[in-house]
Amino acid sequence: MATYFEAGRWIWIPDAEHVVLPAKVVNSFKKGEPGKVTLDGKPRSLSTAESAECDA
């Protein structure tokens, strides 16, 4: 299980409807810390709770 997500890497983020969705990391962040990703080409900020549920 990944604890650090590097910029440019694809990760799985939590989603209420689809369980998880693929997203690309914009700025490197640690699991459980706020992060920024792109989802379907659109920027999205992850909360600490969402980030804690991410996986690589």
C-alpha positions as YAML, in Angstrom:
chain: A
units: angstrom
residues:
- id: 1
  name: MET
  ca: [0.00, 0.00, 0.00]
- id: 2
  name: ALA
  ca: [1.43, 3.36, -1.05]
- id: 3
  name: THR
  ca: [1.98, 6.07, 1.55]
- id: 4
  name: TYR
  ca: [3.39, 8.70, -0.82]
- id: 5
  name: PHE
  ca: [1.98, 9.71, -4.20]
- id: 6
  name: GLU
  ca: [4.40, 11.29, -6.69]
- id: 7
  name: ALA
  ca: [3.42, 13.94, -9.24]
- id: 8
  name: GLY
  ca: [2.49, 12.39, -12.59]
- id: 9
  name: ARG
  ca: [1.55, 9.03, -11.09]
- id: 10
  name: TRP
  ca: [-1.90, 7.46, -11.54]
- id: 11
  name: ILE
  ca: [-3.73, 6.57, -8.32]
- id: 12
  name: TRP
  ca: [-7.15, 5.36, -7.25]
- id: 13
  name: ILE
  ca: [-9.30, 7.89, -5.39]
- id: 14
  name: PRO
  ca: [-12.50, 7.12, -3.46]
- id: 15
  name: ASP
  ca: [-15.86, 7.72, -5.15]
- id: 16
  name: ALA
  ca: [-19.34, 7.27, -3.66]
- id: 17
  name: GLU
  ca: [-20.89, 6.02, -6.91]
- id: 18
  name: HIS
  ca: [-18.09, 3.97, -8.48]
- id: 19
  name: VAL
  ca: [-16.15, 2.98, -5.31]
- id: 20
  name: VAL
  ca: [-12.85, 4.24, -6.82]
- id: 21
  name: LEU
  ca: [-11.79, 6.28, -9.86]
- id: 22
  name: PRO
  ca: [-8.38, 6.71, -11.55]
- id: 23
  name: ALA
  ca: [-6.80, 10.13, -11.10]
- id: 24
  name: LYS
  ca: [-3.42, 11.64, -11.96]
- id: 25
  name: VAL
  ca: [-1.41, 13.31, -9.18]
- id: 26
  name: VAL
  ca: [-0.64, 16.99, -9.87]
- id: 27
  name: ASN
  ca: [1.58, 17.76, -6.85]
- id: 28
  name: SER
  ca: [3.22, 15.04, -4.76]
- id: 29
  name: PHE
  ca: [1.52, 14.39, -1.42]
- id: 30
  name: LYS
  ca: [1.50, 11.90, 1.44]
- id: 31
  name: LYS
  ca: [-1.43, 9.63, 2.19]
- id: 32
  name: GLY
  ca: [-3.70, 11.39, 4.70]
- id: 33
  name: GLU
  ca: [-2.62, 14.90, 3.65]
- id: 34
  name: PRO
  ca: [-4.54, 17.19, 1.27]
- id: 35
  name: GLY
  ca: [-3.62, 16.63, -2.36]
- id: 36
  name: LYS
  ca: [-4.33, 17.77, -5.91]
- id: 37
  name: VAL
  ca: [-5.18, 15.46, -8.79]
- id: 38
  name: THR
  ca: [-6.79, 15.61, -12.21]
- id: 39
  name: LEU
  ca: [-9.92, 13.56, -12.76]
- id: 40
  name: ASP
  ca: [-11.20, 13.30, -16.35]
- id: 41
  name: GLY
  ca: [-8.84, 16.17, -17.22]
- id: 42
  name: LYS
  ca: [-10.30, 18.48, -14.56]
- id: 43
  name: PRO
  ca: [-8.45, 19.61, -11.41]
- id: 44
  name: ARG
  ca: [-9.72, 18.28, -8.10]
- id: 45
  name: SER
  ca: [-8.54, 18.83, -4.54]
- id: 46
  name: LEU
  ca: [-8.56, 15.89, -2.15]
- id: 47
  name: SER
  ca: [-9.38, 16.35, 1.52]
- id: 48
  name: THR
  ca: [-7.31, 14.63, 4.19]
- id: 49
  name: ALA
  ca: [-10.07, 12.00, 4.55]
- id: 50
  name: GLU
  ca: [-10.16, 11.32, 0.78]
- id: 51
  name: SER
  ca: [-6.38, 11.21, 0.60]
- id: 52
  name: ALA
  ca: [-6.27, 8.65, 3.41]
- id: 53
  name: GLU
  ca: [-8.40, 6.32, 1.24]
- id: 54
  name: CYS
  ca: [-6.27, 6.65, -1.93]
- id: 55
  name: ASP
  ca: [-4.17, 3.81, -3.27]
- id: 56
  name: ALA
  ca: [-1.65, 3.40, -6.06]
...
